[in-house]
PDB file of C-alpha atoms and ligand atoms in Angstrom:
ATOM      1  CA  MET A   1     -27.641  24.743  10.375  1.00  0.00           C
ATOM      2  CA  ARG A   2     -26.667  21.493   8.294  1.00  0.00           C
ATOM      3  CA  LYS A   3     -23.121  20.467   9.013  1.00  0.00           C
ATOM      4  CA  LYS A   4     -21.617  19.457   5.788  1.00  0.00           C
ATOM      5  CA  ILE A   5     -20.297  15.828   5.349  1.00  0.00           C
ATOM      6  CA  LEU A   6     -17.288  14.979   3.294  1.00  0.00           C
ATOM      7  CA  ALA A   7     -17.191  11.295   2.171  1.00  0.00           C
ATOM      8  CA  ALA A   8     -14.512   9.214   0.283  1.00  0.00           C
ATOM      9  CA  ASN A   9     -16.053   6.440  -1.056  1.00  0.00           C
ATOM     10  CA  TRP A  10     -12.712   4.476  -2.555  1.00  0.00           C
ATOM     11  CA  LYS A  11     -14.579   1.911  -4.252  1.00  0.00           C
ATOM     12  CA  MET A  12     -12.853  -1.085  -5.110  1.00  0.00           C
ATOM     13  CA  ASN A  13      -9.352   0.164  -4.123  1.00  0.00           C
ATOM     14  CA  LEU A  14      -6.870   0.030  -1.913  1.00  0.00           C
ATOM     15  CA  THR A  15      -5.391  -3.120   0.191  1.00  0.00           C
ATOM     16  CA  GLN A  16      -5.072  -3.254   4.321  1.00  0.00           C
ATOM     17  CA  SER A  17      -1.255  -1.484   3.514  1.00  0.00           C
ATOM     18  CA  GLU A  18      -2.447   0.430   0.747  1.00  0.00           C
ATOM     19  CA  ALA A  19      -4.585   1.736   2.636  1.00  0.00           C
ATOM     20  CA  GLU A  20      -2.754   2.264   5.728  1.00  0.00           C
ATOM     21  CA  SER A  21      -0.216   4.255   4.140  1.00  0.00           C
ATOM     22  CA  TYR A  22      -3.186   6.140   3.300  1.00  0.00           C
ATOM     23  CA  PHE A  23      -3.976   6.893   6.255  1.00  0.00           C
ATOM     24  CA  ALA A  24      -0.730   8.232   7.620  1.00  0.00           C
ATOM     25  CA  ALA A  25      -0.760  10.778   4.780  1.00  0.00           C
ATOM     26  CA  PHE A  26      -3.806  11.859   5.214  1.00  0.00           C
ATOM     27  CA  ASN A  27      -3.440  11.956   9.205  1.00  0.00           C
ATOM     28  CA  SER A  28      -0.146  13.834   8.943  1.00  0.00           C
ATOM     29  CA  GLU A  29      -1.783  16.198   6.630  1.00  0.00           C
ATOM     30  CA  ILE A  30      -5.263  17.253   8.288  1.00  0.00           C
ATOM     31  CA  GLY A  31      -4.974  18.714  10.894  1.00  0.00           C
ATOM     32  CA  GLU A  32      -7.971  20.257  12.728  1.00  0.00           C
ATOM     33  CA  VAL A  33     -11.687  19.611  11.519  1.00  0.00           C
ATOM     34  CA  ASP A  34     -14.369  20.947  13.054  1.00  0.00           C
ATOM     35  CA  ASP A  35     -16.879  22.232  11.273  1.00  0.00           C
ATOM     36  CA  VAL A  36     -17.325  19.778   8.529  1.00  0.00           C
ATOM     37  CA  GLU A  37     -17.599  15.651   9.100  1.00  0.00           C
ATOM     38  CA  VAL A  38     -15.091  13.397   7.682  1.00  0.00           C
ATOM     39  CA  VAL A  39     -16.217   9.778   6.479  1.00  0.00           C
ATOM     40  CA  ILE A  40     -13.734   7.660   4.929  1.00  0.00           C
ATOM     41  CA  ILE A  41     -14.966   4.682   3.260  1.00  0.00           C
ATOM     42  CA  PRO A  42     -12.606   1.722   2.382  1.00  0.00           C
ATOM     43  CA  SER A  43     -13.670  -1.801   1.291  1.00  0.00           C
ATOM     44  CA  PHE A  44     -15.214  -4.406   3.449  1.00  0.00           C
ATOM     45  CA  THR A  45     -11.211  -5.987   4.356  1.00  0.00           C
ATOM     46  CA  THR A  46      -9.804  -2.756   5.903  1.00  0.00           C
ATOM     47  CA  ILE A  47     -13.121  -1.306   8.263  1.00  0.00           C
ATOM     48  CA  PRO A  48     -11.282  -2.591  11.406  1.00  0.00           C
ATOM     49  CA  ALA A  49      -7.454  -1.503  10.823  1.00  0.00           C
ATOM     50  CA  LEU A  50      -8.835   2.022   9.676  1.00  0.00           C
ATOM     51  CA  VAL A  51     -11.423   2.580  12.519  1.00  0.00           C
ATOM     52  CA  SER A  52      -8.467   1.820  15.351  1.00  0.00           C
ATOM     53  CA  ALA A  53      -5.949   4.104  13.134  1.00  0.00           C
ATOM     54  CA  SER A  54      -9.149   6.633  13.330  1.00  0.00           C
ATOM     55  CA  GLU A  55      -9.657   6.185  16.829  1.00  0.00           C
ATOM     56  CA  LYS A  56      -8.100   9.280  18.270  1.00  0.00           C
ATOM     57  CA  MET A  57      -9.638  11.705  15.838  1.00  0.00           C
ATOM     58  CA  PRO A  58     -13.190  12.446  16.570  1.00  0.00           C
ATOM     59  CA  SER A  59     -14.174  14.180  13.350  1.00  0.00           C
ATOM     60  CA  ILE A  60     -12.908  11.374  11.192  1.00  0.00           C
ATOM     61  CA  ARG A  61     -15.872   8.154  10.782  1.00  0.00           C
ATOM     62  CA  ILE A  62     -15.394   5.387   9.334  1.00  0.00           C
ATOM     63  CA  GLY A  63     -18.266   3.891   6.361  1.00  0.00           C
ATOM     64  CA  ALA A  64     -19.283   0.957   5.038  1.00  0.00           C
ATOM     65  CA  GLN A  65     -19.694   0.377   0.914  1.00  0.00           C
ATOM     66  CA  ASN A  66     -23.342  -1.935   1.415  1.00  0.00           C
ATOM     67  CA  MET A  67     -24.968  -4.849   3.213  1.00  0.00           C
ATOM     68  CA  HIS A  68     -27.635  -6.531   2.925  1.00  0.00           C
ATOM     69  CA  TRP A  69     -30.915  -6.274   4.401  1.00  0.00           C
ATOM     70  CA  GLU A  70     -31.441  -9.019   6.438  1.00  0.00           C
ATOM     71  CA  LYS A  71     -30.371  -9.906   9.873  1.00  0.00           C
ATOM     72  CA  SER A  72     -27.835 -13.233   9.261  1.00  0.00           C
ATOM     73  CA  GLY A  73     -28.751 -16.708   7.667  1.00  0.00           C
ATOM     74  CA  ALA A  74     -27.930 -18.370   4.348  1.00  0.00           C
ATOM     75  CA  PHE A  75     -26.486 -15.366   2.052  1.00  0.00           C
ATOM     76  CA  THR A  76     -22.771 -16.270   0.812  1.00  0.00           C
ATOM     77  CA  GLY A  77     -20.519 -13.520   0.747  1.00  0.00           C
ATOM     78  CA  GLU A  78     -23.538 -10.676   1.928  1.00  0.00           C
ATOM     79  CA  ILE A  79     -22.291  -8.688   5.359  1.00  0.00           C
ATOM     80  CA  SER A  80     -25.500  -7.368   7.682  1.00  0.00           C
ATOM     81  CA  ALA A  81     -25.589  -3.897   9.600  1.00  0.00           C
ATOM     82  CA  SER A  82     -24.594  -5.472  12.837  1.00  0.00           C
ATOM     83  CA  MET A  83     -21.440  -6.890  11.284  1.00  0.00           C
ATOM     84  CA  LEU A  84     -21.432  -3.586  11.088  1.00  0.00           C
ATOM     85  CA  ARG A  85     -22.345  -1.901  13.558  1.00  0.00           C
ATOM     86  CA  ALA A  86     -19.599  -4.602  15.546  1.00  0.00           C
ATOM     87  CA  LEU A  87     -16.862  -2.868  14.179  1.00  0.00           C
ATOM     88  CA  PHE A  88     -18.256   0.742  15.029  1.00  0.00           C
ATOM     89  CA  VAL A  89     -18.651   1.506  11.324  1.00  0.00           C
ATOM     90  CA  LYS A  90     -21.028   4.544  11.596  1.00  0.00           C
ATOM     91  CA  TYR A  91     -22.008   5.436   7.853  1.00  0.00           C
ATOM     92  CA  VAL A  92     -23.323   2.689   4.673  1.00  0.00           C
ATOM     93  CA  ILE A  93     -23.572   4.370   1.759  1.00  0.00           C
ATOM     94  CA  LEU A  94     -26.902   2.073  -0.196  1.00  0.00           C
ATOM     95  CA  GLY A  95     -27.853   2.470  -3.548  1.00  0.00           C
ATOM     96  CA  HIS A  96     -24.822   3.567  -5.416  1.00  0.00           C
ATOM     97  CA  SER A  97     -24.968   4.141  -9.119  1.00  0.00           C
ATOM     98  CA  GLU A  98     -22.719   1.568  -9.716  1.00  0.00           C
ATOM     99  CA  ARG A  99     -25.335  -1.692  -7.362  1.00  0.00           C
ATOM    100  CA  ARG A 100     -28.457  -0.333  -8.893  1.00  0.00           C
ATOM    101  CA  ALA A 101     -26.413  -1.074 -12.331  1.00  0.00           C
ATOM    102  CA  LEU A 102     -24.399  -3.190 -12.010  1.00  0.00           C
ATOM    103  CA  PHE A 103     -25.642  -5.461  -9.278  1.00  0.00           C
ATOM    104  CA  GLY A 104     -29.349  -5.037 -10.020  1.00  0.00           C
ATOM    105  CA  GLU A 105     -30.137  -3.258  -7.450  1.00  0.00           C
ATOM    106  CA  THR A 106     -33.969  -2.374  -7.453  1.00  0.00           C
ATOM    107  CA  ASP A 107     -35.682   0.746  -5.692  1.00  0.00           C
ATOM    108  CA  GLU A 108     -36.933  -2.077  -3.497  1.00  0.00           C
ATOM    109  CA  ILE A 109     -34.092  -3.367  -2.674  1.00  0.00           C
ATOM    110  CA  VAL A 110     -32.589  -0.256  -1.771  1.00  0.00           C
ATOM    111  CA  ASN A 111     -35.125   0.585   0.883  1.00  0.00           C
ATOM    112  CA  ARG A 112     -35.547  -2.910   2.640  1.00  0.00           C
ATOM    113  CA  LYS A 113     -31.617  -1.942   3.248  1.00  0.00           C
ATOM    114  CA  VAL A 114     -32.472   1.343   4.142  1.00  0.00           C
ATOM    115  CA  ARG A 115     -34.865  -0.174   6.810  1.00  0.00           C
ATOM    116  CA  ALA A 116     -32.236  -2.499   7.622  1.00  0.00           C
ATOM    117  CA  ALA A 117     -29.089  -0.083   9.058  1.00  0.00           C
ATOM    118  CA  LEU A 118     -31.884   2.477  10.322  1.00  0.00           C
ATOM    119  CA  GLU A 119     -33.125  -0.209  12.430  1.00  0.00           C
ATOM    120  CA  ALA A 120     -29.857  -1.370  13.569  1.00  0.00           C
ATOM    121  CA  GLY A 121     -28.868   2.192  14.277  1.00  0.00           C
ATOM    122  CA  LEU A 122     -26.132   2.584  11.389  1.00  0.00           C
ATOM    123  CA  ARG A 123     -26.771   6.422   9.220  1.00  0.00           C
ATOM    124  CA  PRO A 124     -27.652   5.476   5.409  1.00  0.00           C
ATOM    125  CA  ILE A 125     -25.757   7.638   2.555  1.00  0.00           C
ATOM    126  CA  PHE A 126     -28.324   6.698   0.123  1.00  0.00           C
ATOM    127  CA  CYS A 127     -27.826   7.714  -3.139  1.00  0.00           C
ATOM    128  CA  ILE A 128     -29.701   8.663  -6.364  1.00  0.00           C
ATOM    129  CA  GLY A 129     -29.521   9.868  -9.649  1.00  0.00           C
ATOM    130  CA  GLU A 130     -30.242  10.331 -12.983  1.00  0.00           C
ATOM    131  CA  THR A 131     -28.740   8.487 -15.739  1.00  0.00           C
ATOM    132  CA  LEU A 132     -27.674  10.752 -18.878  1.00  0.00           C
ATOM    133  CA  ARG A 133     -30.532   9.313 -21.541  1.00  0.00           C
ATOM    134  CA  GLU A 134     -32.872  10.381 -18.309  1.00  0.00           C
ATOM    135  CA  ARG A 135     -31.680  13.741 -18.251  1.00  0.00           C
ATOM    136  CA  ASP A 136     -31.897  13.904 -22.079  1.00  0.00           C
ATOM    137  CA  ALA A 137     -35.393  12.809 -22.002  1.00  0.00           C
ATOM    138  CA  GLY A 138     -36.624  16.045 -19.293  1.00  0.00           C
ATOM    139  CA  LYS A 139     -37.129  13.085 -16.542  1.00  0.00           C
ATOM    140  CA  VAL A 140     -34.594  14.657 -14.187  1.00  0.00           C
ATOM    141  CA  GLU A 141     -37.488  14.947 -11.583  1.00  0.00           C
ATOM    142  CA  GLU A 142     -39.493  11.531 -12.467  1.00  0.00           C
ATOM    143  CA  VAL A 143     -36.283  10.100 -11.402  1.00  0.00           C
ATOM    144  CA  LEU A 144     -35.456  11.403  -8.672  1.00  0.00           C
ATOM    145  CA  SER A 145     -39.164  11.527  -7.288  1.00  0.00           C
ATOM    146  CA  ARG A 146     -39.693   7.913  -7.463  1.00  0.00           C
ATOM    147  CA  GLN A 147     -36.315   7.518  -5.836  1.00  0.00           C
ATOM    148  CA  VAL A 148     -36.890   9.333  -2.856  1.00  0.00           C
ATOM    149  CA  ARG A 149     -40.274   7.747  -2.510  1.00  0.00           C
ATOM    150  CA  LEU A 150     -39.695   4.566  -2.861  1.00  0.00           C
ATOM    151  CA  GLY A 151     -36.665   4.386  -1.428  1.00  0.00           C
ATOM    152  CA  LEU A 152     -37.633   6.013   1.756  1.00  0.00           C
ATOM    153  CA  GLU A 153     -40.983   4.339   2.143  1.00  0.00           C
ATOM    154  CA  GLY A 154     -42.235   3.188   5.600  1.00  0.00           C
ATOM    155  CA  VAL A 155     -38.875   5.391   7.197  1.00  0.00           C
ATOM    156  CA  SER A 156     -40.190   6.863  10.716  1.00  0.00           C
ATOM    157  CA  GLN A 157     -39.935  10.855  10.441  1.00  0.00           C
ATOM    158  CA  LYS A 158     -37.836  10.326  13.662  1.00  0.00           C
ATOM    159  CA  ASP A 159     -35.105   8.670  10.849  1.00  0.00           C
ATOM    160  CA  LEU A 160     -35.247   9.970   8.429  1.00  0.00           C
ATOM    161  CA  SER A 161     -33.096  12.779   9.463  1.00  0.00           C
ATOM    162  CA  GLU A 162     -30.802  10.673  10.068  1.00  0.00           C
ATOM    163  CA  ILE A 163     -30.573  10.269   6.584  1.00  0.00           C
ATOM    164  CA  VAL A 164     -27.788  11.274   4.575  1.00  0.00           C
ATOM    165  CA  VAL A 165     -28.909  11.427   0.317  1.00  0.00           C
ATOM    166  CA  ALA A 166     -26.263  11.432  -2.072  1.00  0.00           C
ATOM    167  CA  TYR A 167     -27.427  13.426  -5.524  1.00  0.00           C
ATOM    168  CA  GLU A 168     -25.445  11.394  -7.743  1.00  0.00           C
ATOM    169  CA  PRO A 169     -25.287  12.159 -11.792  1.00  0.00           C
ATOM    170  CA  CYS A 170     -24.801   8.691 -13.094  1.00  0.00           C
ATOM    171  CA  TRP A 171     -22.998  10.664 -16.351  1.00  0.00           C
ATOM    172  CA  ALA A 172     -20.894  12.598 -13.909  1.00  0.00           C
ATOM    173  CA  ILE A 173     -19.689   9.311 -11.988  1.00  0.00           C
ATOM    174  CA  GLY A 174     -15.748   9.024 -12.753  1.00  0.00           C
ATOM    175  CA  THR A 175     -16.400  11.127 -15.860  1.00  0.00           C
ATOM    176  CA  GLY A 176     -14.209  14.187 -15.340  1.00  0.00           C
ATOM    177  CA  ARG A 177     -17.743  15.603 -16.238  1.00  0.00           C
ATOM    178  CA  THR A 178     -19.190  17.409 -12.804  1.00  0.00           C
ATOM    179  CA  ALA A 179     -23.339  19.090 -13.062  1.00  0.00           C
ATOM    180  CA  THR A 180     -22.448  22.816 -12.983  1.00  0.00           C
ATOM    181  CA  PRO A 181     -23.125  24.097  -9.466  1.00  0.00           C
ATOM    182  CA  ALA A 182     -26.330  25.765 -10.895  1.00  0.00           C
ATOM    183  CA  GLU A 183     -27.453  21.736 -12.109  1.00  0.00           C
ATOM    184  CA  ALA A 184     -26.083  20.341  -8.760  1.00  0.00           C
ATOM    185  CA  GLU A 185     -28.670  22.736  -7.108  1.00  0.00           C
ATOM    186  CA  GLN A 186     -31.651  22.520  -9.046  1.00  0.00           C
ATOM    187  CA  ALA A 187     -31.673  18.756  -8.371  1.00  0.00           C
ATOM    188  CA  HIS A 188     -31.426  19.477  -4.564  1.00  0.00           C
ATOM    189  CA  ALA A 189     -33.533  21.593  -4.158  1.00  0.00           C
ATOM    190  CA  TYR A 190     -35.943  19.260  -5.688  1.00  0.00           C
ATOM    191  CA  VAL A 191     -35.268  16.646  -3.888  1.00  0.00           C
ATOM    192  CA  ARG A 192     -35.408  19.011  -0.223  1.00  0.00           C
ATOM    193  CA  SER A 193     -38.923  19.566  -2.263  1.00  0.00           C
ATOM    194  CA  ILE A 194     -39.147  15.344  -1.964  1.00  0.00           C
ATOM    195  CA  LEU A 195     -38.265  15.125   1.304  1.00  0.00           C
ATOM    196  CA  THR A 196     -41.163  17.863   2.574  1.00  0.00           C
ATOM    197  CA  GLU A 197     -44.021  16.259   1.550  1.00  0.00           C
ATOM    198  CA  ILE A 198     -43.115  13.205   2.924  1.00  0.00           C
ATOM    199  CA  SER A 199     -41.896  13.973   6.500  1.00  0.00           C
ATOM    200  CA  THR A 200     -41.826  18.000   7.098  1.00  0.00           C
ATOM    201  CA  ALA A 201     -40.406  21.386   6.527  1.00  0.00           C
ATOM    202  CA  THR A 202     -38.702  21.073  10.014  1.00  0.00           C
ATOM    203  CA  VAL A 203     -37.432  16.904   9.210  1.00  0.00           C
ATOM    204  CA  ALA A 204     -36.194  18.010   5.022  1.00  0.00           C
ATOM    205  CA  ASP A 205     -34.500  21.118   6.835  1.00  0.00           C
ATOM    206  CA  ARG A 206     -32.637  18.609   8.429  1.00  0.00           C
ATOM    207  CA  ILE A 207     -31.274  16.034   6.145  1.00  0.00           C
ATOM    208  CA  ARG A 208     -27.736  16.738   4.198  1.00  0.00           C
ATOM    209  CA  ILE A 209     -27.730  16.198   1.398  1.00  0.00           C
ATOM    210  CA  GLN A 210     -25.189  15.247  -1.003  1.00  0.00           C
ATOM    211  CA  TYR A 211     -23.420  16.227  -4.623  1.00  0.00           C
ATOM    212  CA  GLY A 212     -21.245  13.175  -6.089  1.00  0.00           C
ATOM    213  CA  GLY A 213     -19.858  13.312  -9.740  1.00  0.00           C
ATOM    214  CA  SER A 214     -16.140  13.950 -10.559  1.00  0.00           C
ATOM    215  CA  VAL A 215     -16.013  15.922  -7.502  1.00  0.00           C
ATOM    216  CA  LYS A 216     -12.328  17.823  -7.552  1.00  0.00           C
ATOM    217  CA  PRO A 217     -10.439  20.125  -4.883  1.00  0.00           C
ATOM    218  CA  ASP A 218     -10.531  22.977  -8.032  1.00  0.00           C
ATOM    219  CA  ASN A 219     -14.554  22.155  -8.003  1.00  0.00           C
ATOM    220  CA  THR A 220     -15.542  21.706  -4.478  1.00  0.00           C
ATOM    221  CA  GLU A 221     -15.896  25.538  -3.231  1.00  0.00           C
ATOM    222  CA  GLU A 222     -18.645  26.866  -5.135  1.00  0.00           C
ATOM    223  CA  LEU A 223     -20.677  23.471  -5.133  1.00  0.00           C
ATOM    224  CA  MET A 224     -20.775  23.862  -1.732  1.00  0.00           C
ATOM    225  CA  ARG A 225     -21.046  27.388  -1.714  1.00  0.00           C
ATOM    226  CA  GLN A 226     -24.964  26.503  -2.607  1.00  0.00           C
ATOM    227  CA  LYS A 227     -27.433  26.458  -0.581  1.00  0.00           C
ATOM    228  CA  ASP A 228     -28.823  22.892  -0.583  1.00  0.00           C
ATOM    229  CA  ILE A 229     -25.338  20.967  -0.959  1.00  0.00           C
ATOM    230  CA  ASP A 230     -24.452  20.219   2.433  1.00  0.00           C
ATOM    231  CA  GLY A 231     -21.929  17.471   1.773  1.00  0.00           C
ATOM    232  CA  ALA A 232     -20.049  15.855  -1.240  1.00  0.00           C
ATOM    233  CA  LEU A 233     -19.369  11.722  -1.447  1.00  0.00           C
ATOM    234  CA  VAL A 234     -15.901  11.783  -3.543  1.00  0.00           C
ATOM    235  CA  GLY A 235     -14.679   8.527  -5.298  1.00  0.00           C
ATOM    236  CA  GLY A 236     -11.820   9.326  -7.665  1.00  0.00           C
ATOM    237  CA  ALA A 237     -10.530  12.120  -5.753  1.00  0.00           C
ATOM    238  CA  SER A 238     -10.372  11.026  -2.784  1.00  0.00           C
ATOM    239  CA  LEU A 239      -8.387   8.153  -4.154  1.00  0.00           C
ATOM    240  CA  ASP A 240      -4.739  10.374  -2.786  1.00  0.00           C
ATOM    241  CA  PRO A 241      -4.535  11.858   0.633  1.00  0.00           C
ATOM    242  CA  ARG A 242      -3.354  14.726  -0.531  1.00  0.00           C
ATOM    243  CA  SER A 243      -6.270  15.508  -2.872  1.00  0.00           C
ATOM    244  CA  PHE A 244      -8.743  14.225  -0.232  1.00  0.00           C
ATOM    245  CA  VAL A 245      -7.610  16.663   2.290  1.00  0.00           C
ATOM    246  CA  ARG A 246      -7.574  19.868  -0.367  1.00  0.00           C
ATOM    247  CA  ILE A 247     -11.487  18.656  -0.880  1.00  0.00           C
ATOM    248  CA  ILE A 248     -11.979  19.222   2.607  1.00  0.00           C
ATOM    249  CA  ARG A 249      -9.801  22.317   3.266  1.00  0.00           C
ATOM    250  CA  ARG A 250     -12.082  23.956  -0.344  1.00  0.00           C
ATOM    251  CA  ALA A 251     -15.113  23.005   1.409  1.00  0.00           C
ATOM    252  CA  GLU A 252     -14.418  24.692   5.080  1.00  0.00           C
ATOM    253  CA  ALA A 253     -13.157  27.756   3.116  1.00  0.00           C
ATOM    254  CA  ALA A 254     -17.112  27.417   1.675  1.00  0.00           C
ATOM    255  CA  LEU A 255     -18.728  27.761   5.093  1.00  0.00           C
ATOM    256  CA  LYS A 256     -16.776  31.486   5.271  1.00  0.00           C
TER     257      LYS A 256
HETATM  258  C1  PEP B   1     -19.303   7.533  -6.259  1.00  0.00           C
HETATM  259  O1  PEP B   1     -18.223   6.974  -6.912  1.00  0.00           O
HETATM  260  O2  PEP B   1     -19.666   8.408  -6.137  1.00  0.00           O
HETATM  261  C2  PEP B   1     -18.893   9.242  -7.666  1.00  0.00           C
HETATM  262  C3  PEP B   1     -19.000   9.847  -6.566  1.00  0.00           C
HETATM  263  O3  PEP B   1     -17.467   9.125  -7.936  1.00  0.00           O
HETATM  264  P1  PEP B   1     -16.350  10.084  -8.072  1.00  0.00           P
HETATM  265  O4  PEP B   1     -16.162  11.156  -7.479  1.00  0.00           O
HETATM  266  O5  PEP B   1     -15.215  10.078  -8.954  1.00  0.00           O
HETATM  267  O6  PEP B   1     -17.210  10.391  -9.967  1.00  0.00           O
END
């Protein structure tokens, strides 16, 4: 049984004091969380404050939005995996479509980052997803297959089960347009079939595949009821603590 994982990708939003206010509101609403895993992923500057604020909340993890693949060196402005580990970060988003589209990250770069993260003991939230143009051209499977195979090349069977895959169709990110549960499930099932090809059915069955793209409280439950959807990566709707708590509650409701 794969434990569902709900992650809040704050992107470049919330200063440290705004994040602390967010966390206080989130903390007062969230109550017990046993059946799902929750990850909050702020900007780098806010990680230490949130790690210490979440110390007494074992089911809440703090993640990072990016990292460099090298261990150290002359890479001005970059952050390494060991720097994140030293802050007790557990998850790191890699290959987000905004990094691919705006910062030129290729499948090869994403692969270097995935391997460096795993080597340092971090769990990648490895993002994949097609653009609208690729979907309209009937290339969804071709794109997903390429991104999975190249992005996870050289990753051991043991490390593969540490990875969380986030299927995020680019046309659904920040647009208010969500994939239907059937569209999302079809893509997730296909991704799992590729994961089976590059590993084994047992390993692929353990890997969690999140859906991302305009997830909101109202569409969470139906998405989470799909067989191969194991959680959500939430952008815009995670910036309001009450809305993120409602998303977590709808995900828990989908388990019943
Ligand atoms: C994201 O950036 O990962 C995302 C899914 O954003 P949104 O929920 O705003 O579409």
